[in-house]
């Protein structure tokens, strides 16, 4: 949690977390946790493996048939691990 606080400078505002749609996990991560997405080669036919890097360190990775779905999985998992969002039964 300290690493995240150092990256953000402050916690994600409660109003942001309470007003977002389920589809906004990637947007919240992108807006509040500076980092970069990277697609890894060789995930297999029809699969995309995506990872998210913060200061060059991998903080999440997922594979899915669509890039946007892999990003959503990474974003949701990271935000949940940091206890920044509530559990979403659709994503669990």
Short mmCIF file of C-alpha atoms in Angstrom, two decimals, residues 4-78:
data_model
loop_
_atom_site.label_atom_id
_atom_site.label_comp_id
_atom_site.label_asym_id
_atom_site.label_seq_id
_atom_site.Cartn_x
_atom_site.Cartn_y
_atom_site.Cartn_z
CA UNK A 4 0.77 2.78 -4.26
CA UNK A 5 0.46 5.85 -2.02
CA UNK A 6 3.89 7.02 -3.18
CA UNK A 7 2.89 6.57 -6.81
CA UNK A 8 -0.44 8.34 -6.45
CA UNK A 9 0.63 10.95 -3.93
CA UNK A 10 -2.78 10.39 -2.36
CA UNK A 11 -5.52 7.78 -2.42
CA UNK A 12 -7.99 7.63 -5.26
CA UNK A 13 -10.83 9.97 -4.25
CA UNK A 14 -13.79 8.13 -2.75
CA UNK A 15 -16.16 9.97 -5.08
CA UNK A 16 -14.35 8.49 -8.08
CA UNK A 17 -14.55 4.96 -6.72
CA UNK A 18 -18.24 5.24 -5.85
CA UNK A 19 -19.35 6.68 -9.18
CA UNK A 20 -17.66 4.45 -11.73
CA UNK A 21 -19.19 1.70 -13.88
CA UNK A 22 -17.90 -1.86 -13.91
CA UNK A 23 -16.42 -1.16 -17.35
CA UNK A 24 -14.26 1.61 -15.88
CA UNK A 25 -11.62 -0.52 -14.10
CA UNK A 26 -9.09 0.09 -16.87
CA UNK A 27 -9.88 3.83 -16.89
CA UNK A 28 -9.46 4.13 -13.10
CA UNK A 29 -6.12 2.33 -13.24
CA UNK A 30 -4.96 4.44 -16.18
CA UNK A 31 -6.03 7.74 -14.59
CA UNK A 32 -4.82 7.14 -11.04
CA UNK A 33 -1.92 4.68 -11.23
CA UNK A 34 0.70 5.83 -13.75
CA UNK A 35 2.09 2.93 -15.70
CA UNK A 36 2.14 1.32 -19.09
CA UNK A 37 0.48 -1.63 -20.80
CA UNK A 38 2.58 -4.14 -22.68
CA UNK A 39 1.44 -7.01 -24.90
CA UNK A 40 3.59 -10.12 -24.68
CA UNK A 41 4.23 -12.22 -27.78
CA UNK A 42 3.44 -15.91 -28.14
CA UNK A 43 0.29 -16.15 -26.04
CA UNK A 44 -1.12 -18.72 -28.43
CA UNK A 45 -3.66 -18.71 -31.21
CA UNK A 46 -6.41 -16.23 -30.47
CA UNK A 47 -5.03 -15.25 -27.04
CA UNK A 48 -3.53 -11.95 -25.97
CA UNK A 49 -1.32 -11.70 -22.90
CA UNK A 50 -1.20 -8.20 -21.43
CA UNK A 51 0.76 -6.93 -18.46
CA UNK A 52 0.78 -3.63 -16.57
CA UNK A 53 4.06 -2.06 -15.49
CA UNK A 54 4.56 0.58 -12.81
CA UNK A 55 8.04 2.09 -12.74
CA UNK A 56 9.18 -0.83 -14.88
CA UNK A 57 7.87 -3.47 -12.44
CA UNK A 58 5.10 -5.84 -13.48
CA UNK A 59 2.09 -5.51 -11.19
CA UNK A 60 -0.37 -7.60 -13.17
CA UNK A 61 -0.72 -9.97 -16.10
CA UNK A 62 -3.66 -11.70 -17.80
CA UNK A 63 -4.49 -13.59 -20.98
CA UNK A 64 -7.80 -13.40 -22.83
CA UNK A 65 -9.20 -13.63 -26.34
CA UNK A 66 -9.61 -9.84 -26.47
CA UNK A 67 -6.99 -7.30 -25.38
CA UNK A 68 -9.61 -5.15 -23.66
CA UNK A 69 -10.76 -8.12 -21.55
CA UNK A 70 -7.18 -8.93 -20.51
CA UNK A 71 -6.67 -5.29 -19.48
CA UNK A 72 -9.92 -5.32 -17.50
CA UNK A 73 -8.82 -8.46 -15.62
CA UNK A 74 -5.42 -6.93 -14.79
CA UNK A 75 -6.94 -3.61 -13.71
CA UNK A 76 -9.62 -5.22 -11.54
CA UNK A 77 -7.19 -7.65 -9.90
CA UNK A 78 -4.66 -4.93 -9.11
#
